[in-house]
Amino acid sequence: MTPNIHYENREIEGERLELSKGGIYWLGPNVTLRRCTLVLGVASRWLNLVSGQLIDCTIQAKGELKNLRWTTMGLKGCRFTGRFTGNDFGFREEHFDKWRLGGLEDCDFSGARLDACRFYGCDMRTVRLPRWPCFTLLEPRRRAAELRCVEWPGRFGRVVIEDLVEQEEIMVALAYHAPAIAEQLDTTAEELRAALEGLAGVIM
């Protein structure tokens, strides 16, 4: 039987926590990690982010971490490295989330690879983002009409840009890894870069 490993109702400071294969991990409820190194060696289905705070921590994804929702955790001053695909960061207040602590402030993703990652309800001016071949669209929901006027290569416009109006208004940024999304949407990273260059609200 796969063991359940719980980090809950306590504060941990200055430790290295390795979440490796063979366990089901629970962060929270009511856990605080300060100045810890969190090494994520498991797939997201084995990692449950219940609620808590990570403060001044280093978070390392050993493999590609897919579709993990960090919006139940308060992240402040943290540094992310590794590959993150389809992850959500920030704060989303939903009917089953109101008692949870979420948020993102003063975090550094410059050493991470982000693809199809969304940021909610946070001040992106406090967040360091990865540069090319990653790129980030700021305030994409609010700027959807403007972005639809751009001539996008391949299926990027039809799949990504046309979908922006369906996104929640509190989504403040959307980050992609150009080679990965280009391969999926019948274009190239170079063609995407040409379309992005000169646009306002793009970090790359």
PDB file of C-alpha atoms in Angstrom:
ATOM      1  CA  MET A   1       0.000   0.000   0.000  1.00  0.00           C
ATOM      2  CA  THR A   2       1.285   3.467  -0.909  1.00  0.00           C
ATOM      3  CA  PRO A   3       1.967   5.443   2.289  1.00  0.00           C
ATOM      4  CA  ASN A   4       0.353   8.828   2.932  1.00  0.00           C
ATOM      5  CA  ILE A   5       2.916  11.365   4.142  1.00  0.00           C
ATOM      6  CA  HIS A   6       1.474  14.455   5.830  1.00  0.00           C
ATOM      7  CA  TYR A   7       3.045  17.835   6.530  1.00  0.00           C
ATOM      8  CA  GLU A   8       0.340  19.595   8.518  1.00  0.00           C
ATOM      9  CA  ASN A   9      -0.329  21.815  11.529  1.00  0.00           C
ATOM     10  CA  ARG A  10       3.297  22.790  12.010  1.00  0.00           C
ATOM     11  CA  GLU A  11       6.082  25.128  10.942  1.00  0.00           C
ATOM     12  CA  ILE A  12       9.252  23.781   9.337  1.00  0.00           C
ATOM     13  CA  GLU A  13      12.322  25.972   8.932  1.00  0.00           C
ATOM     14  CA  GLY A  14      15.577  25.509   7.031  1.00  0.00           C
ATOM     15  CA  GLU A  15      15.047  21.887   6.014  1.00  0.00           C
ATOM     16  CA  ARG A  16      15.390  20.015   2.738  1.00  0.00           C
ATOM     17  CA  LEU A  17      12.224  18.061   1.988  1.00  0.00           C
ATOM     18  CA  GLU A  18      12.479  15.487  -0.796  1.00  0.00           C
ATOM     19  CA  LEU A  19       9.132  14.264  -2.052  1.00  0.00           C
ATOM     20  CA  SER A  20      10.156  11.143  -3.932  1.00  0.00           C
ATOM     21  CA  LYS A  21       8.276   8.378  -5.695  1.00  0.00           C
ATOM     22  CA  GLY A  22       6.550   5.824  -3.531  1.00  0.00           C
ATOM     23  CA  GLY A  23       4.403   8.101  -1.388  1.00  0.00           C
ATOM     24  CA  ILE A  24       1.295  10.273  -1.515  1.00  0.00           C
ATOM     25  CA  TYR A  25       2.182  13.681  -0.097  1.00  0.00           C
ATOM     26  CA  TRP A  26      -0.067  16.208   1.636  1.00  0.00           C
ATOM     27  CA  LEU A  27       1.051  19.794   2.293  1.00  0.00           C
ATOM     28  CA  GLY A  28      -1.410  21.196   4.805  1.00  0.00           C
ATOM     29  CA  PRO A  29      -3.680  22.045   6.241  1.00  0.00           C
ATOM     30  CA  ASN A  30      -1.979  24.752   8.266  1.00  0.00           C
ATOM     31  CA  VAL A  31       1.639  24.114   7.314  1.00  0.00           C
ATOM     32  CA  THR A  32       4.321  26.797   7.001  1.00  0.00           C
ATOM     33  CA  LEU A  33       7.682  26.182   5.342  1.00  0.00           C
ATOM     34  CA  ARG A  34      10.348  28.866   5.870  1.00  0.00           C
ATOM     35  CA  ARG A  35      13.665  28.913   4.014  1.00  0.00           C
ATOM     36  CA  CYS A  36      13.211  25.279   3.027  1.00  0.00           C
ATOM     37  CA  THR A  37      14.221  23.462  -0.144  1.00  0.00           C
ATOM     38  CA  LEU A  38      11.297  21.489  -1.523  1.00  0.00           C
ATOM     39  CA  VAL A  39      12.368  18.884  -4.085  1.00  0.00           C
ATOM     40  CA  LEU A  40       9.405  17.538  -6.040  1.00  0.00           C
ATOM     41  CA  GLY A  41      10.231  14.139  -7.471  1.00  0.00           C
ATOM     42  CA  VAL A  42       6.641  12.916  -7.802  1.00  0.00           C
ATOM     43  CA  ALA A  43       3.937  13.482 -10.392  1.00  0.00           C
ATOM     44  CA  SER A  44       1.260  15.998  -9.459  1.00  0.00           C
ATOM     45  CA  ARG A  45      -1.326  13.265  -8.840  1.00  0.00           C
ATOM     46  CA  TRP A  46       0.731  12.180  -5.814  1.00  0.00           C
ATOM     47  CA  LEU A  47       0.998  15.716  -4.412  1.00  0.00           C
ATOM     48  CA  ASN A  48      -1.922  17.373  -2.616  1.00  0.00           C
ATOM     49  CA  LEU A  49      -1.558  21.079  -1.843  1.00  0.00           C
ATOM     50  CA  VAL A  50      -4.219  21.538   0.822  1.00  0.00           C
ATOM     51  CA  SER A  51      -3.361  24.906   2.403  1.00  0.00           C
ATOM     52  CA  GLY A  52      -0.425  26.677   3.973  1.00  0.00           C
ATOM     53  CA  GLN A  53       2.445  29.073   3.362  1.00  0.00           C
ATOM     54  CA  LEU A  54       5.830  28.730   1.676  1.00  0.00           C
ATOM     55  CA  ILE A  55       8.109  31.626   2.597  1.00  0.00           C
ATOM     56  CA  ASP A  56      11.594  32.177   1.112  1.00  0.00           C
ATOM     57  CA  CYS A  57      11.705  28.584  -0.122  1.00  0.00           C
ATOM     58  CA  THR A  58      13.383  27.009  -3.144  1.00  0.00           C
ATOM     59  CA  ILE A  59      11.044  24.723  -5.082  1.00  0.00           C
ATOM     60  CA  GLN A  60      12.692  22.287  -7.489  1.00  0.00           C
ATOM     61  CA  ALA A  61      10.753  20.135  -9.948  1.00  0.00           C
ATOM     62  CA  LYS A  62      12.933  17.122 -10.752  1.00  0.00           C
ATOM     63  CA  GLY A  63      10.719  16.089 -13.676  1.00  0.00           C
ATOM     64  CA  GLU A  64       8.001  17.878 -15.613  1.00  0.00           C
ATOM     65  CA  LEU A  65       5.325  18.848 -13.089  1.00  0.00           C
ATOM     66  CA  LYS A  66       1.959  18.939 -14.839  1.00  0.00           C
ATOM     67  CA  ASN A  67      -1.399  20.484 -13.943  1.00  0.00           C
ATOM     68  CA  LEU A  68      -0.679  21.338 -10.323  1.00  0.00           C
ATOM     69  CA  ARG A  69      -2.785  23.960  -8.623  1.00  0.00           C
ATOM     70  CA  TRP A  70      -0.750  26.140  -6.256  1.00  0.00           C
ATOM     71  CA  THR A  71      -3.642  28.546  -5.630  1.00  0.00           C
ATOM     72  CA  THR A  72      -4.356  27.037  -2.215  1.00  0.00           C
ATOM     73  CA  MET A  73      -0.875  27.996  -0.974  1.00  0.00           C
ATOM     74  CA  GLY A  74       0.517  31.377   0.030  1.00  0.00           C
ATOM     75  CA  LEU A  75       3.855  31.733  -1.792  1.00  0.00           C
ATOM     76  CA  LYS A  76       6.161  34.579  -0.780  1.00  0.00           C
ATOM     77  CA  GLY A  77       9.793  35.095  -1.749  1.00  0.00           C
ATOM     78  CA  CYS A  78      10.069  31.632  -3.303  1.00  0.00           C
ATOM     79  CA  ARG A  79      12.321  30.539  -6.159  1.00  0.00           C
ATOM     80  CA  PHE A  80      11.164  27.938  -8.689  1.00  0.00           C
ATOM     81  CA  THR A  81      13.378  25.777 -10.883  1.00  0.00           C
ATOM     82  CA  GLY A  82      12.521  22.943 -13.259  1.00  0.00           C
ATOM     83  CA  ARG A  83       9.660  22.373 -15.695  1.00  0.00           C
ATOM     84  CA  PHE A  84       6.085  23.370 -14.875  1.00  0.00           C
ATOM     85  CA  THR A  85       3.292  22.697 -17.374  1.00  0.00           C
ATOM     86  CA  GLY A  86      -0.336  23.699 -16.850  1.00  0.00           C
ATOM     87  CA  ASN A  87       0.264  24.924 -13.289  1.00  0.00           C
ATOM     88  CA  ASP A  88      -1.868  27.624 -11.631  1.00  0.00           C
ATOM     89  CA  PHE A  89      -0.376  30.193  -9.242  1.00  0.00           C
ATOM     90  CA  GLY A  90      -1.852  33.008  -7.168  1.00  0.00           C
ATOM     91  CA  PHE A  91      -5.268  33.196  -5.567  1.00  0.00           C
ATOM     92  CA  ARG A  92      -8.649  32.021  -6.837  1.00  0.00           C
ATOM     93  CA  GLU A  93     -11.568  32.437  -4.457  1.00  0.00           C
ATOM     94  CA  GLU A  94     -14.035  29.684  -5.179  1.00  0.00           C
ATOM     95  CA  HIS A  95     -16.802  28.300  -3.033  1.00  0.00           C
ATOM     96  CA  PHE A  96     -14.630  25.504  -1.665  1.00  0.00           C
ATOM     97  CA  ASP A  97     -11.492  27.655  -1.365  1.00  0.00           C
ATOM     98  CA  LYS A  98     -12.606  30.489   0.895  1.00  0.00           C
ATOM     99  CA  TRP A  99     -11.013  29.029   4.002  1.00  0.00           C
ATOM    100  CA  ARG A 100      -7.717  28.408   2.270  1.00  0.00           C
ATOM    101  CA  LEU A 101      -4.702  30.658   2.055  1.00  0.00           C
ATOM    102  CA  GLY A 102      -3.500  31.366  -1.472  1.00  0.00           C
ATOM    103  CA  GLY A 103      -1.397  34.036  -3.122  1.00  0.00           C
ATOM    104  CA  LEU A 104       1.876  34.864  -4.835  1.00  0.00           C
ATOM    105  CA  GLU A 105       4.323  37.646  -3.990  1.00  0.00           C
ATOM    106  CA  ASP A 106       8.012  38.370  -4.664  1.00  0.00           C
ATOM    107  CA  CYS A 107       8.608  34.990  -6.318  1.00  0.00           C
ATOM    108  CA  ASP A 108      11.281  34.134  -8.886  1.00  0.00           C
ATOM    109  CA  PHE A 109      10.503  31.882 -11.859  1.00  0.00           C
ATOM    110  CA  SER A 110      13.484  33.040 -13.929  1.00  0.00           C
ATOM    111  CA  GLY A 111      15.159  29.631 -13.592  1.00  0.00           C
ATOM    112  CA  ALA A 112      12.025  27.654 -14.451  1.00  0.00           C
ATOM    113  CA  ARG A 113      10.449  26.515 -17.698  1.00  0.00           C
ATOM    114  CA  LEU A 114       6.786  27.536 -17.702  1.00  0.00           C
ATOM    115  CA  ASP A 115       4.323  26.269 -20.290  1.00  0.00           C
ATOM    116  CA  ALA A 116       0.562  26.932 -20.226  1.00  0.00           C
ATOM    117  CA  CYS A 117       0.896  28.283 -16.673  1.00  0.00           C
ATOM    118  CA  ARG A 118      -1.659  30.759 -15.361  1.00  0.00           C
ATOM    119  CA  PHE A 119      -1.331  33.438 -12.696  1.00  0.00           C
ATOM    120  CA  TYR A 120      -4.354  34.680 -10.752  1.00  0.00           C
ATOM    121  CA  GLY A 121      -5.046  37.647  -8.513  1.00  0.00           C
ATOM    122  CA  CYS A 122      -1.428  38.654  -7.880  1.00  0.00           C
ATOM    123  CA  ASP A 123       0.770  41.668  -8.607  1.00  0.00           C
ATOM    124  CA  MET A 124       3.002  40.520 -11.459  1.00  0.00           C
ATOM    125  CA  ARG A 125       5.325  43.471 -10.835  1.00  0.00           C
ATOM    126  CA  THR A 126       6.674  41.510  -7.855  1.00  0.00           C
ATOM    127  CA  VAL A 127       7.264  38.336  -9.898  1.00  0.00           C
ATOM    128  CA  ARG A 128      10.399  37.502 -11.901  1.00  0.00           C
ATOM    129  CA  LEU A 129       9.496  35.548 -15.030  1.00  0.00           C
ATOM    130  CA  PRO A 130      11.578  33.356 -17.347  1.00  0.00           C
ATOM    131  CA  ARG A 131      12.816  34.862 -20.596  1.00  0.00           C
ATOM    132  CA  TRP A 132      12.835  33.460 -24.098  1.00  0.00           C
ATOM    133  CA  PRO A 133      12.192  30.724 -25.151  1.00  0.00           C
ATOM    134  CA  CYS A 134       9.477  31.268 -22.527  1.00  0.00           C
ATOM    135  CA  PHE A 135       7.146  34.219 -22.919  1.00  0.00           C
ATOM    136  CA  THR A 136       4.359  35.685 -20.794  1.00  0.00           C
ATOM    137  CA  LEU A 137       1.224  37.572 -21.801  1.00  0.00           C
ATOM    138  CA  LEU A 138       0.264  40.092 -19.110  1.00  0.00           C
ATOM    139  CA  GLU A 139      -3.423  40.864 -18.487  1.00  0.00           C
ATOM    140  CA  PRO A 140      -4.428  38.568 -21.374  1.00  0.00           C
ATOM    141  CA  ARG A 141      -8.119  38.471 -20.487  1.00  0.00           C
ATOM    142  CA  ARG A 142      -8.407  42.264 -20.420  1.00  0.00           C
ATOM    143  CA  ARG A 143      -6.389  42.577 -23.639  1.00  0.00           C
ATOM    144  CA  ALA A 144      -8.187  39.800 -25.525  1.00  0.00           C
ATOM    145  CA  ALA A 145      -9.663  42.107 -28.186  1.00  0.00           C
ATOM    146  CA  GLU A 146      -6.268  43.705 -28.838  1.00  0.00           C
ATOM    147  CA  LEU A 147      -4.544  40.326 -29.100  1.00  0.00           C
ATOM    148  CA  ARG A 148      -7.158  39.012 -31.524  1.00  0.00           C
ATOM    149  CA  CYS A 149      -6.079  41.717 -33.981  1.00  0.00           C
ATOM    150  CA  VAL A 150      -2.576  40.228 -34.245  1.00  0.00           C
ATOM    151  CA  GLU A 151      -1.811  37.881 -37.140  1.00  0.00           C
ATOM    152  CA  TRP A 152      -0.745  34.778 -35.217  1.00  0.00           C
ATOM    153  CA  PRO A 153       1.061  31.869 -36.869  1.00  0.00           C
ATOM    154  CA  GLY A 154      -0.324  28.344 -37.079  1.00  0.00           C
ATOM    155  CA  ARG A 155      -3.261  27.612 -34.781  1.00  0.00           C
ATOM    156  CA  PHE A 156      -2.004  29.784 -31.893  1.00  0.00           C
ATOM    157  CA  GLY A 157      -4.610  32.471 -32.497  1.00  0.00           C
ATOM    158  CA  ARG A 158      -7.527  30.067 -32.852  1.00  0.00           C
ATOM    159  CA  VAL A 159      -6.608  27.900 -29.872  1.00  0.00           C
ATOM    160  CA  VAL A 160      -4.965  30.252 -27.354  1.00  0.00           C
ATOM    161  CA  ILE A 161      -6.075  33.786 -28.176  1.00  0.00           C
ATOM    162  CA  GLU A 162      -9.700  33.052 -29.055  1.00  0.00           C
ATOM    163  CA  ASP A 163     -10.055  31.201 -25.745  1.00  0.00           C
ATOM    164  CA  LEU A 164      -9.004  34.211 -23.657  1.00  0.00           C
ATOM    165  CA  VAL A 165     -12.521  35.628 -23.429  1.00  0.00           C
ATOM    166  CA  GLU A 166     -13.572  32.411 -21.663  1.00  0.00           C
ATOM    167  CA  GLN A 167     -10.933  32.820 -18.960  1.00  0.00           C
ATOM    168  CA  GLU A 168     -11.616  34.322 -15.550  1.00  0.00           C
ATOM    169  CA  GLU A 169     -11.033  38.053 -15.254  1.00  0.00           C
ATOM    170  CA  ILE A 170      -8.703  37.537 -12.297  1.00  0.00           C
ATOM    171  CA  MET A 171      -6.189  35.746 -14.551  1.00  0.00           C
ATOM    172  CA  VAL A 172      -3.397  38.327 -14.723  1.00  0.00           C
ATOM    173  CA  ALA A 173      -0.777  36.447 -16.754  1.00  0.00           C
ATOM    174  CA  LEU A 174      -0.357  33.443 -19.024  1.00  0.00           C
ATOM    175  CA  ALA A 175       3.088  31.924 -19.637  1.00  0.00           C
ATOM    176  CA  TYR A 176       4.217  29.567 -22.406  1.00  0.00           C
ATOM    177  CA  HIS A 177       7.334  27.760 -23.564  1.00  0.00           C
ATOM    178  CA  ALA A 178       7.554  28.722 -27.230  1.00  0.00           C
ATOM    179  CA  PRO A 179       9.040  25.488 -28.668  1.00  0.00           C
ATOM    180  CA  ALA A 180       6.494  23.330 -26.801  1.00  0.00           C
ATOM    181  CA  ILE A 181       3.376  25.312 -27.745  1.00  0.00           C
ATOM    182  CA  ALA A 182       4.628  25.860 -31.302  1.00  0.00           C
ATOM    183  CA  GLU A 183       4.961  22.119 -31.863  1.00  0.00           C
ATOM    184  CA  GLN A 184       1.391  21.572 -30.674  1.00  0.00           C
ATOM    185  CA  LEU A 185      -0.109  24.363 -32.775  1.00  0.00           C
ATOM    186  CA  ASP A 186       1.523  23.910 -36.180  1.00  0.00           C
ATOM    187  CA  THR A 187       4.012  26.753 -36.042  1.00  0.00           C
ATOM    188  CA  THR A 188       7.598  27.434 -34.964  1.00  0.00           C
ATOM    189  CA  ALA A 189       9.159  29.285 -32.059  1.00  0.00           C
ATOM    190  CA  GLU A 190      10.700  31.738 -34.524  1.00  0.00           C
ATOM    191  CA  GLU A 191       7.311  32.555 -36.078  1.00  0.00           C
ATOM    192  CA  LEU A 192       5.805  33.061 -32.634  1.00  0.00           C
ATOM    193  CA  ARG A 193       8.630  35.378 -31.642  1.00  0.00           C
ATOM    194  CA  ALA A 194       8.109  37.473 -34.762  1.00  0.00           C
ATOM    195  CA  ALA A 195       4.419  37.904 -33.874  1.00  0.00           C
ATOM    196  CA  LEU A 196       5.195  38.749 -30.234  1.00  0.00           C
ATOM    197  CA  GLU A 197       7.973  41.262 -30.802  1.00  0.00           C
ATOM    198  CA  GLY A 198       6.842  44.826 -30.321  1.00  0.00           C
ATOM    199  CA  LEU A 199       3.594  43.915 -28.564  1.00  0.00           C
ATOM    200  CA  ALA A 200       2.780  45.656 -25.304  1.00  0.00           C
ATOM    201  CA  GLY A 201       2.287  43.490 -22.246  1.00  0.00           C
ATOM    202  CA  VAL A 202       4.621  40.697 -23.356  1.00  0.00           C
ATOM    203  CA  ILE A 203       7.628  39.530 -21.349  1.00  0.00           C
ATOM    204  CA  MET A 204      10.169  37.423 -23.192  1.00  0.00           C
TER     205      MET A 204
END
